[in-house]
XYZ file of C-alpha atoms in Angstrom:
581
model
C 0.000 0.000 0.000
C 1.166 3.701 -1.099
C 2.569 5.660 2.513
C 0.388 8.532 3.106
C 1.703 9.018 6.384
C 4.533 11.195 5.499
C 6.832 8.839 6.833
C 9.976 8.065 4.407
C 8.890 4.725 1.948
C 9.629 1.421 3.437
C 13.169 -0.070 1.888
C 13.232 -2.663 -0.719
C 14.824 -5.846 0.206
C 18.155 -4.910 -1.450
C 17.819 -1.647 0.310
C 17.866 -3.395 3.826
C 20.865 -5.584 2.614
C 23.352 -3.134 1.821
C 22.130 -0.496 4.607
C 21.952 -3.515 7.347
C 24.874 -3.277 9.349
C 26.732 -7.039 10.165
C 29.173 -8.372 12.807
C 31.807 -8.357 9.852
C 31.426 -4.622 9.863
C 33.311 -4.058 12.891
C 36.286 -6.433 11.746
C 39.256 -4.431 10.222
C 40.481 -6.541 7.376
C 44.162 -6.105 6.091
C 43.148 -6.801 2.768
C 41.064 -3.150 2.657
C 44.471 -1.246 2.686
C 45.628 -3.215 -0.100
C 46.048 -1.625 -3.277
C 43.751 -2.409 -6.276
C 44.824 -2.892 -9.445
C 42.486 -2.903 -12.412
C 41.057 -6.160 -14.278
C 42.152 -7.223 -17.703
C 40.425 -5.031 -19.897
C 39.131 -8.556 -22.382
C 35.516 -9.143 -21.771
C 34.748 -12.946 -21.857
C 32.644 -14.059 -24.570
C 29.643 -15.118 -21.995
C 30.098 -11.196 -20.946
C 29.465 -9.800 -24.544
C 27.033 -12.354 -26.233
C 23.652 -13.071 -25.077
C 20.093 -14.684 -26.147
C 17.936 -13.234 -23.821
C 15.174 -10.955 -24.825
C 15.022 -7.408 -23.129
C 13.166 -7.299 -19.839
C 9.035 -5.730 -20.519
C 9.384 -5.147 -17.101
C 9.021 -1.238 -15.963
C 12.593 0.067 -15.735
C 13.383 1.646 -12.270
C 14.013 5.398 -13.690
C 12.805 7.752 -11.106
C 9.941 8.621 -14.235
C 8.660 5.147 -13.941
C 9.359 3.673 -10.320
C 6.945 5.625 -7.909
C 8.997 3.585 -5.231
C 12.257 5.863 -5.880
C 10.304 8.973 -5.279
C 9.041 11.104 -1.953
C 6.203 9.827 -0.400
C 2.666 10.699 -1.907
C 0.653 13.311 -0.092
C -3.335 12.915 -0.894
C -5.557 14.810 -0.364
C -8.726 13.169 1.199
C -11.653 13.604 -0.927
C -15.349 12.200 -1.124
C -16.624 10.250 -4.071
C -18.831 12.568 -5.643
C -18.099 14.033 -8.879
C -16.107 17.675 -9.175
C -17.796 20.806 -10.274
C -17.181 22.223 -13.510
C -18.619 25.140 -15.280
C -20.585 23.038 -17.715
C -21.138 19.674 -17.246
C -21.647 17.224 -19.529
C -24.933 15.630 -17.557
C -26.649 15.635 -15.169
C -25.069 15.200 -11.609
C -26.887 11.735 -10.797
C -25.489 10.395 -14.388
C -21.998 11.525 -13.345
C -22.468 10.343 -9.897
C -23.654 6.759 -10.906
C -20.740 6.951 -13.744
C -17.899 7.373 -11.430
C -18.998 5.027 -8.766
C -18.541 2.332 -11.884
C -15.397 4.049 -12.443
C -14.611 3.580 -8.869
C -15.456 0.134 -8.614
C -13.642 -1.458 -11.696
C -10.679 0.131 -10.448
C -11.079 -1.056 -7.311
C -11.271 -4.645 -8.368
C -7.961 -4.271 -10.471
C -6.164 -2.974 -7.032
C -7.629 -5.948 -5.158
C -5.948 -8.444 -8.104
C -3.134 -6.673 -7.847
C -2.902 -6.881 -3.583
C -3.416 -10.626 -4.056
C -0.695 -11.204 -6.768
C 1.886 -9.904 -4.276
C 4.271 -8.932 -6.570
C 7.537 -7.777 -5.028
C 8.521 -5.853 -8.555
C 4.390 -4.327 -9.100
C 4.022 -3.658 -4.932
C 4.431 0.542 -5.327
C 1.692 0.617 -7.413
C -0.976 -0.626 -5.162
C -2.817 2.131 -4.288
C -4.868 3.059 -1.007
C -8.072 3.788 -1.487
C -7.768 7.691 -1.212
C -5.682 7.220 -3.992
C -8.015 5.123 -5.987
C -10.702 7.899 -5.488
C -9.155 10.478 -6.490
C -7.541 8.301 -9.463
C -11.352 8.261 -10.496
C -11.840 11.453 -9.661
C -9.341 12.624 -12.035
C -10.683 10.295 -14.764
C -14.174 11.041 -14.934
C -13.227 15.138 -14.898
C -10.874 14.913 -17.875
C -13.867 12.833 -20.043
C -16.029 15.077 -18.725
C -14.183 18.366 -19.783
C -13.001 17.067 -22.725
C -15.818 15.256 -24.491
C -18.624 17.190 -23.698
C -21.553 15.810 -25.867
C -19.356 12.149 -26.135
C -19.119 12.025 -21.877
C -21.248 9.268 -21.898
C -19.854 7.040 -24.587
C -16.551 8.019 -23.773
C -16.278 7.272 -20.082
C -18.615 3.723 -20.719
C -15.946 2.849 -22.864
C -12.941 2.893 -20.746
C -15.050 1.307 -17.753
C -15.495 -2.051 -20.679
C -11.725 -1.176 -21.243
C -10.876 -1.720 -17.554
C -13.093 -4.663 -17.409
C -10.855 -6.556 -19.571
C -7.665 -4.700 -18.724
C -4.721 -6.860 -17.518
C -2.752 -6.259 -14.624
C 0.138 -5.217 -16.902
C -2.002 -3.034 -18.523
C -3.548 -1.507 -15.027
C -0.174 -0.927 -13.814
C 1.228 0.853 -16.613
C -2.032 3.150 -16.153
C -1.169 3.642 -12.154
C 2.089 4.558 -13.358
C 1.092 7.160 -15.698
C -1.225 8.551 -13.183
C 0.925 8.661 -10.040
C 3.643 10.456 -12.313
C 1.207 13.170 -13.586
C -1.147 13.319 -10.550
C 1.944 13.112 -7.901
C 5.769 13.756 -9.184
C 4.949 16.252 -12.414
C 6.550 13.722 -14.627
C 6.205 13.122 -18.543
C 6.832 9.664 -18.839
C 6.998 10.214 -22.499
C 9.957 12.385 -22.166
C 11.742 9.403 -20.627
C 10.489 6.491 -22.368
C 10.767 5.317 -26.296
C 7.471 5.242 -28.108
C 5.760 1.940 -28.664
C 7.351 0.008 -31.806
C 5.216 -1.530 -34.027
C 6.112 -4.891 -35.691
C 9.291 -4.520 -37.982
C 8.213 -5.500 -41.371
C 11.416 -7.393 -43.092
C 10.274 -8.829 -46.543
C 13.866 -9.892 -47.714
C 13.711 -7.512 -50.572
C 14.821 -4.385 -52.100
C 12.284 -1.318 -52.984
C 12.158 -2.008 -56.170
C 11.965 -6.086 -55.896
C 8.842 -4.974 -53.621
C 7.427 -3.158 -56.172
C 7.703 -6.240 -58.826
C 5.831 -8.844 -56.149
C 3.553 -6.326 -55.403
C 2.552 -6.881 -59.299
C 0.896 -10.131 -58.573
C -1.364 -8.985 -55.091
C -3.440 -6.757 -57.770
C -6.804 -7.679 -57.874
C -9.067 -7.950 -61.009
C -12.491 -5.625 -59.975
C -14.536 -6.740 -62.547
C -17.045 -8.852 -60.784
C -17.367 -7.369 -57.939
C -19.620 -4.551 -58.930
C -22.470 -5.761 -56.663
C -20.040 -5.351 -53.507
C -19.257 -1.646 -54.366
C -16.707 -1.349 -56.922
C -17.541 0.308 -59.961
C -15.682 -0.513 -63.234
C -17.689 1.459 -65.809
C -19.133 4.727 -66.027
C -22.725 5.039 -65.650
C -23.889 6.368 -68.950
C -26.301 9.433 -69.819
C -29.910 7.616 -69.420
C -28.991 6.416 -66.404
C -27.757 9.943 -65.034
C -30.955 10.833 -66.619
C -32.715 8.160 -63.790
C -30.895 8.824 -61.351
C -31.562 12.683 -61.227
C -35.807 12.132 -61.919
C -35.380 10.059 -59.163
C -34.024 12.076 -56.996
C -35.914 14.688 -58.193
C -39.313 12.937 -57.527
C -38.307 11.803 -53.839
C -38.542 15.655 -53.282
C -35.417 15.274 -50.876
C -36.661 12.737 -48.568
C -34.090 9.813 -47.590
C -33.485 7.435 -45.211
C -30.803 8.056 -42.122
C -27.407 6.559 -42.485
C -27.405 6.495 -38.244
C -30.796 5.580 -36.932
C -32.258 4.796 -40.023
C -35.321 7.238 -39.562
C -36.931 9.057 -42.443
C -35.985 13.258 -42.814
C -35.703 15.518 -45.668
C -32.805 17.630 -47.091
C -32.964 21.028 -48.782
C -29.788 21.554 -50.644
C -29.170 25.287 -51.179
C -31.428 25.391 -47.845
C -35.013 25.636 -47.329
C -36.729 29.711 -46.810
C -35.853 29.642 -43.059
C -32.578 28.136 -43.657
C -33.169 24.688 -42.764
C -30.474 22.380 -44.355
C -32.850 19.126 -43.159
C -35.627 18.129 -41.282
C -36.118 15.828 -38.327
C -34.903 17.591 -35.619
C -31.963 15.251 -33.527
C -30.557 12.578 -34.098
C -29.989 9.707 -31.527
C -27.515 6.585 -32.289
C -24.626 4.498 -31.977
C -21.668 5.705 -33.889
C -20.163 1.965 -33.772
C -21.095 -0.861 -35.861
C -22.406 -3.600 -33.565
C -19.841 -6.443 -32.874
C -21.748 -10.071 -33.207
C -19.523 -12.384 -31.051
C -18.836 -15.360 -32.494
C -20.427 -18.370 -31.985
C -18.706 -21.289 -30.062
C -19.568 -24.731 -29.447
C -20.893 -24.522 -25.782
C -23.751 -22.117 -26.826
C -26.115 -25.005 -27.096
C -25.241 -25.025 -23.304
C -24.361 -21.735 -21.622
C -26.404 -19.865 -24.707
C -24.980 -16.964 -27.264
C -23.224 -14.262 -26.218
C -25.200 -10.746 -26.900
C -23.954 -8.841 -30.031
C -23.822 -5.192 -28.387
C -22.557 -1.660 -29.532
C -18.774 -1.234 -28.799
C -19.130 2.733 -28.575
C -21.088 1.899 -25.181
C -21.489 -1.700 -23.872
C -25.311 -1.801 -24.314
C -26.830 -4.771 -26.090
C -28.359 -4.945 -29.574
C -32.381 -3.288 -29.329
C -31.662 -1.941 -25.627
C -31.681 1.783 -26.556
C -32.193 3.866 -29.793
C -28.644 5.316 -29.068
C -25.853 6.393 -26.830
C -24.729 9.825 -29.154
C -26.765 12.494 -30.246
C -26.435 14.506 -33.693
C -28.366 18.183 -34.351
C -29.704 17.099 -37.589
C -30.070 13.551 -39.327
C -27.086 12.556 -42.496
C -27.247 10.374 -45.634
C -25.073 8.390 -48.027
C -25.636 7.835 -51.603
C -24.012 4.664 -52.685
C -25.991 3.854 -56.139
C -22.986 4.913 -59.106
C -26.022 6.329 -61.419
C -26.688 8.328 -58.137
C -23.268 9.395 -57.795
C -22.670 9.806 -61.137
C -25.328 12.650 -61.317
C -23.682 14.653 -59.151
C -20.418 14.442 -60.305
C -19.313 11.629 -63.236
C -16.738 9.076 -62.971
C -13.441 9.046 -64.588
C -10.628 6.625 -65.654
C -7.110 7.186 -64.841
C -6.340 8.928 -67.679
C -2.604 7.634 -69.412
C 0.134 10.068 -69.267
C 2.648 8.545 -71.514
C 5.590 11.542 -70.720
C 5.399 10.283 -67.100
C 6.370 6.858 -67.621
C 5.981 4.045 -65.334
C 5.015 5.186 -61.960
C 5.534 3.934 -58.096
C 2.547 2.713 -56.696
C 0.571 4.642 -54.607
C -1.686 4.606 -50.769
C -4.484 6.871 -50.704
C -7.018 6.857 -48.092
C -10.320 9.256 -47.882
C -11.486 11.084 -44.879
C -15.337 11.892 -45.661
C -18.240 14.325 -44.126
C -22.155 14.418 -44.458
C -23.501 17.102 -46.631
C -26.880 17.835 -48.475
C -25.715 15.753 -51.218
C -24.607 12.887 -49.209
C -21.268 11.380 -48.049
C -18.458 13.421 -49.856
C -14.763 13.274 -49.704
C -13.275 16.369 -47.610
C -9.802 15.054 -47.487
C -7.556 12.700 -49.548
C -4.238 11.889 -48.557
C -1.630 9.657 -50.495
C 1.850 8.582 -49.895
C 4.372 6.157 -51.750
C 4.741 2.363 -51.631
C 6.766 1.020 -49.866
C 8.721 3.972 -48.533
C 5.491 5.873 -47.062
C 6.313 9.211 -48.086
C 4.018 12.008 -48.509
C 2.780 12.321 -52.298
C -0.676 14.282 -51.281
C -2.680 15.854 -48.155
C -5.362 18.280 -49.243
C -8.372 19.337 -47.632
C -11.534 19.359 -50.155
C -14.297 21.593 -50.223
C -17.597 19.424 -50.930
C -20.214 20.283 -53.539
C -22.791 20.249 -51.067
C -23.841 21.990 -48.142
C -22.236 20.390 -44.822
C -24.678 18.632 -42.409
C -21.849 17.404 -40.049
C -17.834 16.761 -40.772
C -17.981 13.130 -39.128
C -15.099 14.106 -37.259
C -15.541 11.164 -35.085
C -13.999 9.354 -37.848
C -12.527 11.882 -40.419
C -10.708 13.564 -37.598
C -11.465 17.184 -40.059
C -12.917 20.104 -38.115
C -13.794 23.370 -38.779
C -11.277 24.860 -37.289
C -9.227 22.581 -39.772
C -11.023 24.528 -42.930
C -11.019 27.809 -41.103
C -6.853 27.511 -40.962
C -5.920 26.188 -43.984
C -4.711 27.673 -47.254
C -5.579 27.447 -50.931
C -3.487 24.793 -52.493
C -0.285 25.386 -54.096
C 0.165 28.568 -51.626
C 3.165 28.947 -49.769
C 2.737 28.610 -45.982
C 2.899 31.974 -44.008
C 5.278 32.636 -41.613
C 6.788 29.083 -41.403
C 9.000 27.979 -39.266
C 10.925 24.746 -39.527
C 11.697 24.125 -36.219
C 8.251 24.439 -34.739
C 6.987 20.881 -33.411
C 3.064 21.936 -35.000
C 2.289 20.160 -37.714
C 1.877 22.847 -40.874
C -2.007 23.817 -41.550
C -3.520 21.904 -44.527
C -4.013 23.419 -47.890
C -7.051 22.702 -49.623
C -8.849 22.486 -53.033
C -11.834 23.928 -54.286
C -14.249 20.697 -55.369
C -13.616 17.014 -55.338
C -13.141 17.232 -59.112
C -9.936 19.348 -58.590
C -8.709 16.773 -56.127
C -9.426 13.692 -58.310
C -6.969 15.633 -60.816
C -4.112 16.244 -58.286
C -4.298 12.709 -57.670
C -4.450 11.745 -61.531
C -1.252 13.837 -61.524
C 1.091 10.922 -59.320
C -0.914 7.565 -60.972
C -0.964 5.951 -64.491
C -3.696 3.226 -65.483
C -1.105 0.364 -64.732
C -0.097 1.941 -61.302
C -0.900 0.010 -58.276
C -3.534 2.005 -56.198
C -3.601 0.649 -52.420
C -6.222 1.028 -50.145
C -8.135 -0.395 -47.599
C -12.401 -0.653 -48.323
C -10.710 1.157 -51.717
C -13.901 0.829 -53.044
C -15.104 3.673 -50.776
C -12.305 6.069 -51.734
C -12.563 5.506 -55.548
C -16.404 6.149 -55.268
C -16.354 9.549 -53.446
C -13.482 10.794 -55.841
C -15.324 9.251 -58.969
C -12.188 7.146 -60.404
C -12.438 3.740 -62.104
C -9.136 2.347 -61.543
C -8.235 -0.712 -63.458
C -4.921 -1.536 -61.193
C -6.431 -1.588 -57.393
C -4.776 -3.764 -54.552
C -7.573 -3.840 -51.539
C -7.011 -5.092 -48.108
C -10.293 -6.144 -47.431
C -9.451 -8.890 -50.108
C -6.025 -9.350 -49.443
C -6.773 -9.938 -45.604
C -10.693 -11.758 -45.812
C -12.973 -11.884 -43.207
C -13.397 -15.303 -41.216
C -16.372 -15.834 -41.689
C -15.876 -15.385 -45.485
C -15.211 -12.985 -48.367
C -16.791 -10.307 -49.621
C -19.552 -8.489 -48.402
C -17.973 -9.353 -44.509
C -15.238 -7.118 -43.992
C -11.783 -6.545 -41.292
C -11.642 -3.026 -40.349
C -8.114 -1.486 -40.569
C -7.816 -1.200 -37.076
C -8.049 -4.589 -36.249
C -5.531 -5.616 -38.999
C -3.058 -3.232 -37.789
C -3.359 -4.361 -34.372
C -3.172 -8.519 -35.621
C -0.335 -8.143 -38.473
C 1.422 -5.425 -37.592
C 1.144 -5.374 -33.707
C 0.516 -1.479 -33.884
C -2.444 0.720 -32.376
C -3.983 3.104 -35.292
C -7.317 5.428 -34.616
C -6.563 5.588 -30.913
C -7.183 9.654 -31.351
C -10.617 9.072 -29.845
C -13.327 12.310 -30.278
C -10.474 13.570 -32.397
C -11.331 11.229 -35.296
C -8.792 9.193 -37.497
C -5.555 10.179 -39.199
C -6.014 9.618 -43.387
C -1.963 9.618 -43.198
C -2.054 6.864 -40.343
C -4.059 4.852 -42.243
C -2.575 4.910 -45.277
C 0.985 3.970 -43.848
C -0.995 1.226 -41.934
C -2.589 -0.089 -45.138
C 0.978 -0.018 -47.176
C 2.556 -1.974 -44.498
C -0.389 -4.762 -44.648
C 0.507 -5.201 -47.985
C 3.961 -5.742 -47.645
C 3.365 -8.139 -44.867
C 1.582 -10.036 -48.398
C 4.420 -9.143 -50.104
C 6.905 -10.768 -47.975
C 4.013 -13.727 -47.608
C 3.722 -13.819 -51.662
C 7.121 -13.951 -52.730
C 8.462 -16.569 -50.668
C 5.093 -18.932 -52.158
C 6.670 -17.714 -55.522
C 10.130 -18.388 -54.848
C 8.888 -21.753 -53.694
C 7.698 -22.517 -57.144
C 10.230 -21.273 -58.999
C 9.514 -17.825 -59.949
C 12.284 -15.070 -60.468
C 12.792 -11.367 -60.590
C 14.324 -9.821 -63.457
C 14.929 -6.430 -64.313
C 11.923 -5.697 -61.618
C 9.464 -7.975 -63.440
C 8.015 -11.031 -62.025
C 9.521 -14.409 -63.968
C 7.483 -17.741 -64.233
C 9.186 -20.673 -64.367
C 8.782 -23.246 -67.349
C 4.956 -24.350 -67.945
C 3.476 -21.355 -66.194
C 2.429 -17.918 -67.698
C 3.211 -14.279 -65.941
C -0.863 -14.337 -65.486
C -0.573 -17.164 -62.661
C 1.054 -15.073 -60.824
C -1.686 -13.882 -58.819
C -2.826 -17.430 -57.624
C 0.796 -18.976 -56.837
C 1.393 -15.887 -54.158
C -1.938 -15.674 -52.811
C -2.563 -19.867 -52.709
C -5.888 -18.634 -54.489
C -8.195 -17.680 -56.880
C -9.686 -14.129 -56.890
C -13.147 -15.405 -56.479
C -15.314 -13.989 -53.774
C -17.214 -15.992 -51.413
C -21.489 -15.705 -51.481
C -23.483 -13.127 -50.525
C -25.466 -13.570 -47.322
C -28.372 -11.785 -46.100
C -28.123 -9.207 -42.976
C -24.005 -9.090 -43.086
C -22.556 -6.475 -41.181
C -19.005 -5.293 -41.304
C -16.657 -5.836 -38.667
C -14.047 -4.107 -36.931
C-alpha cells in the first residue's frame, strides 16, 4: 500500500541488505588497505554475447518507479463528482458513472494486492488514492468530451473490465507520475514500436511482387466497386429520381426518415427531423462457439457503449439527421466518374496509398480530405483538404478527424505557408482544393492506369473521388474476413493491431488520421508481399529487371494465384451481413 503518512517509503529488500549493518562490519580486514589494481580489460565471450530478450518489465528510472520517489501526499476527498462550469450531464449520471469508475478500479487494485508482486508492490494504491484516481478520470472525459461524456467514459469502464494487470499498472504509473511527481513519462520512455516488417527484398523487388497482389475488380460490382461509367440515361434516372423523392431519404445512423434542402429551405433549414440519436459503432456479433447449445450466445452489443443490440435507440446524439448515396447512377449525377487517364511523358510510376477522410452534406457522403503517400517507402505524395459540392450537415469528425477549425486555418493549395517555421513541433495547416473534381486531378497527376492504387475498403475512396481504376490492390481482399469474403469485412484497425502489432485510430473524439491509415494499409501489404514472394520463390519464380519471372509451364498471369494460394473469387453473398471491426 502507497505511505500517506509522510513517513519516508519502506526499503526494498536490497535496500535493507546493503544499509543492514553485520558483525563483519566491525572487523578491520588487512586486505582493505591493499592496493587495487584494475582487471584485464578482455571481456569474456559469456560477458558480450547473449540470447535473452530485453526485460518488458518497468525500468526503475525515477519517471517510472513511484517507489524511488518522496512519499505521496493525498488529499482526502469524497466520491462525488467535481464541479465544472458546464457539465456534460446531469449530476446523478456523473455520480452513478464514477462510482462504476470507482469500482472497476477497485477490483484491479484488489488483483493486484493478491498477486503480491515484489517488482508491481508501489503501485498498489490506497483507497484515497483510488478515489481520487477516479476522480481525475471522470473530470478529464467530462471536460473534454462534452456531448461524447457518456460514450466516452462507458468505454474505458469495458476497457478496464478486460484490462490486464500489466495493462492496469502501466495506467497507475502514468497517473501517479502526472497526478503526484509532475513527470512526462513520455519524455523518458521510447514510443511503442510496431512490428518490424522485413520482406527480404529491395524497394524495387517490392514493387515487382507487389505486381501479382493486384486484384481484377470486374465482378465485384455488386459489392461496391464500380468498373464502368454510368452512362447518360442512367444519369438521366438517377436525377428524376431524386428529383421525384422531393429530398426525402433514409438516415445513415438511426435509419429514420428526414428531408434535405440543398441550397437550404426559406428559413434556412439544411434538413428536417430535428436530432438525431444513435450508436456511432457498428455492432460487434460475437462469435459463436460450441458450448452455446449449453451456456447460450453471447449478446452482439454496440462497442461505442457496452449496451446490447435493441436496448436503446442510441448512446450519441447529432443536431440534424445525415445520408449516403451509394448507387454509381446516383453518384454519377452529381459528379461523373473518370478513368485514370494515361500520361505517356510520365512513364511508369511507383505505386501509390491513398485513403479518404469523408463528411455528411446535403448531397450525401463526400470526400473532404484525400491523402496519399508512396509504396513502400510511405512518403508524402498528397494531403489536401476538399471543399464538398454540397452543403455540410456534419464533418464526421468522429472518424474523419477534419474540423472546422481545420477549414477555417488552412490555405488554398499550391500557396506557400505563411510565416513558417521549420523548427516548430506543429504540424503545418492543410491546404485545400476547391471541389472534389480538382482533387481527383491532383491525384491523376502521381498515378498511371497500370499503377498500383492501395487502399483499404478502396472501393469507398474511388467512389467519393469518382475514379475507375483498373490496377487496385484492396485489403479487405487481401486480408478476408473469417467468416468469409466479400460483403464481410476486417476493419483497418483490427488488422493493424493482428499483423502489424501497432495501435492506429486511438485519437478518440479527435477522429482518425487519413496519413495513419494509409501507412498502416501499405505496411499490410507488404506483410503479403513478404508472404507472396516466398510462395513464388517456392515454385520457382524469379525477378528480373523488376518484373516477375514464371518458371517453365506457367504464364506471368498465374502469378496472382501462386502468391496468394488462391483464386480471386469472392465468397457468397449472405443476407443481414454487417461489417466488422
Amino acid at each position: 500500500m502507497a505511505d500517506t503518512t509522510g513517513s519516508p517509503p519502506r526499503a526494498t529488500g536490497i535496500t535493507e541488505i546493503l544499509t543492514k549493518k553485520t558483525s563483519r562490519d566491525e572487523v578491520k580486514l588487512s586486505s582493505a588497505a591493499r592496493s587495487i589494481s584494475p582487471p584485464p580489460t578482455i571481456r569474456s565471450k559469456a560477458e558480450g554475447a547473449t540470447s535473452e530478450k530485453p526485460s518488458s518489465a518497468i525500468t526503475p528510472s525515477p519517471a517510472h518507479n513511484p517507489a524511488q520517489l518522496p512519499p505521496r501526499k493525498v488529499r482526502k476527498e469524497p466520491l462525488n463528482p467535481r464541479m465544472l462550469p458546464k457539465s456534460p450531464a446531469n449530476h446523478s449520471v456523473r455520480s452513478a458513472i464514477l462510482d462504476k469508475l470507482f469500482s472497476t478500479m477497485t477490483s484491479l487494485n484488489e488483483k493486484l494486492i493478491k498477486e503480491k508482486s515484489p517488482t508491481n508492490k508501489c503501485f498498489v494504491l490506497t483507497r484515497d488514492e483510488l478515489v481520487t484516481m477516479a476522480l481525475d478520470e471522470e473530470e478529464k472525459v467530462a471536460k473534454d468530451n462534452g456531448g461524447l461524456y457518456s460514450n466516452v467514459i462507458k468505454l474505458r469502464i469495458v476497457k478496464l473490465t478486460k484490462m490486464t494487470l500489466d495493462e492496469w499498472t502501466k495506467d497507475v504509473m502514468a497517473h501517479l507520475n502526472a497526478r503526484y511527481y509532475k513527470i512526462d513519462s513520455s519524455s523518458s520512455s521510447s514510443p511503442p514500436t510496431s512490428k518490424s516488417i522485413k520482406t527480404g527484398l529491395t524497394v524495387n523487388e517490392e514493387v515487382a511482387v507487389v505486381s501479382a497482389l493486384v486484384t481484377p475488380l470486374h465482378g465485384l460490382e455488386e459489392f461496391g466497386y464500380v468498373t464502368r461509367a454510368p452512362t447518360d440515361s442512367d444519369l438521366e434516372i438517377a436525377k428524376k429520381g431524386v428529383a421525384e423523392s422531393k429530398g426525402w431519404e433514409k438516415c445513415d445512423r438511426c435509419g429514420g426518415r428526414f428531408q434535405v434542402f440543398p441550397g437550404r429551405r426559406e428559413d434556412g433549414a439544411l434538413a428536417s427531423g430535428g436530432e438525431c440519436t444513435y450508436h456511432p459503432d457498428r455492432p460487434i456479433h460475437p462469435p459463436r462457439k460450441r458450448t452455446d447449445n449449453v451456456t447460450g450466445s453471447s449478446e452482439s452489443y454496440f462497442p461505442c457503449c457496452g449496451e446490447s443490440l435493441g436496448a436503446s435507440p442510441g448512446c450519441t446524439k447529432s443536431t440534424t439527421h445525415v445520408f449516403k448515396v451509394s448507387e454509381p447512377k446516383r453518384l454519377a449525377s452529381i459528379l461523373q466518374f473518370k478513368p485514370t487517364p494515361v500520361q505517356p511523358e510520365k512513364g511508369i510510376m511507383q505505386p501509390v496509398c491513398m485513403d479518404c477522410e469523408m463528411g455528411y452534406t446535403t448531397l450525401g457522403l463526400e470526400m473532404i480530405r484525400l491523402t496519399a503517400v508512396s509504396w513502400p517507402e510511405g512518403h508524402d505524395l498528397l494531403d489536401v483538404l476538399v471543399k464538398p459540392m454540397g452543403e455540410v450537415l456534419d464533418l464526421n469528425s468522429r472518424f474523419s478527424g477534419v474540423f472546422p477549425e481545420h477549414y477555417a486555418s488552412a490555405t488554398p493549395y499550391g500557396t506557400a505557408v505563411p510565416n513558417a517555421n521549420p523548427t516548430e513541433q506543429s504540424k503545418p495547416p492543410l491546404q485545400f482544393v476547391e471541389s472534389p473534381a480538382a482533387a481527383r486531378e491532383l491525384l491523376f497527376g502521381i498515378i498511371q492506369p497500370e499503377t498500383p492504387l492501395i487502399g483499404h475498403a478502396i472501393d469507398n475512396d474511388l467512389n467519393v473521388c469518382r475514379i475507375i481504376h483498373p490496377t487496385v490492390i484492396d485489403t479487405v481482399l487481401l486480408y478476408p474476413h473469417p467468416r468469409g469474403r466479400l460483403p464481410y469485412r476486417l476493419g483497418l484497425k483490427a488488422l493493424a493491431r493482428k499483423f502489424l502489432e501497432r495501435e492506429i485510430q486511438t485519437g478518440g473524439d479527435r477522429g482518425h488520421d487519413s496519413k495513419e491509415d494509409s501507412l498502416a494499409t501499405g505496411d499490410l501489404v507488404r506483410v503479403k508481399v513478404g508472404e507472396a514472394w516466398n510462395r513464388l520463390k517456392g515454385k520457382g519464380w524469379r525477378i528480373e529487371n523488376q518484373s516477375l519471372v514464371p518458371p517453365p509451364g506457367q504464364r506471368p498471369q498465374d502469378a496472382q494465384q501462386t502468391a496468394l494460394g488462391f483464386g480471386p473469387g469472392v465468397g457468397q453473398k449472405r443476407k443481414n451481413s454487417t461489417s466488422t471491426g
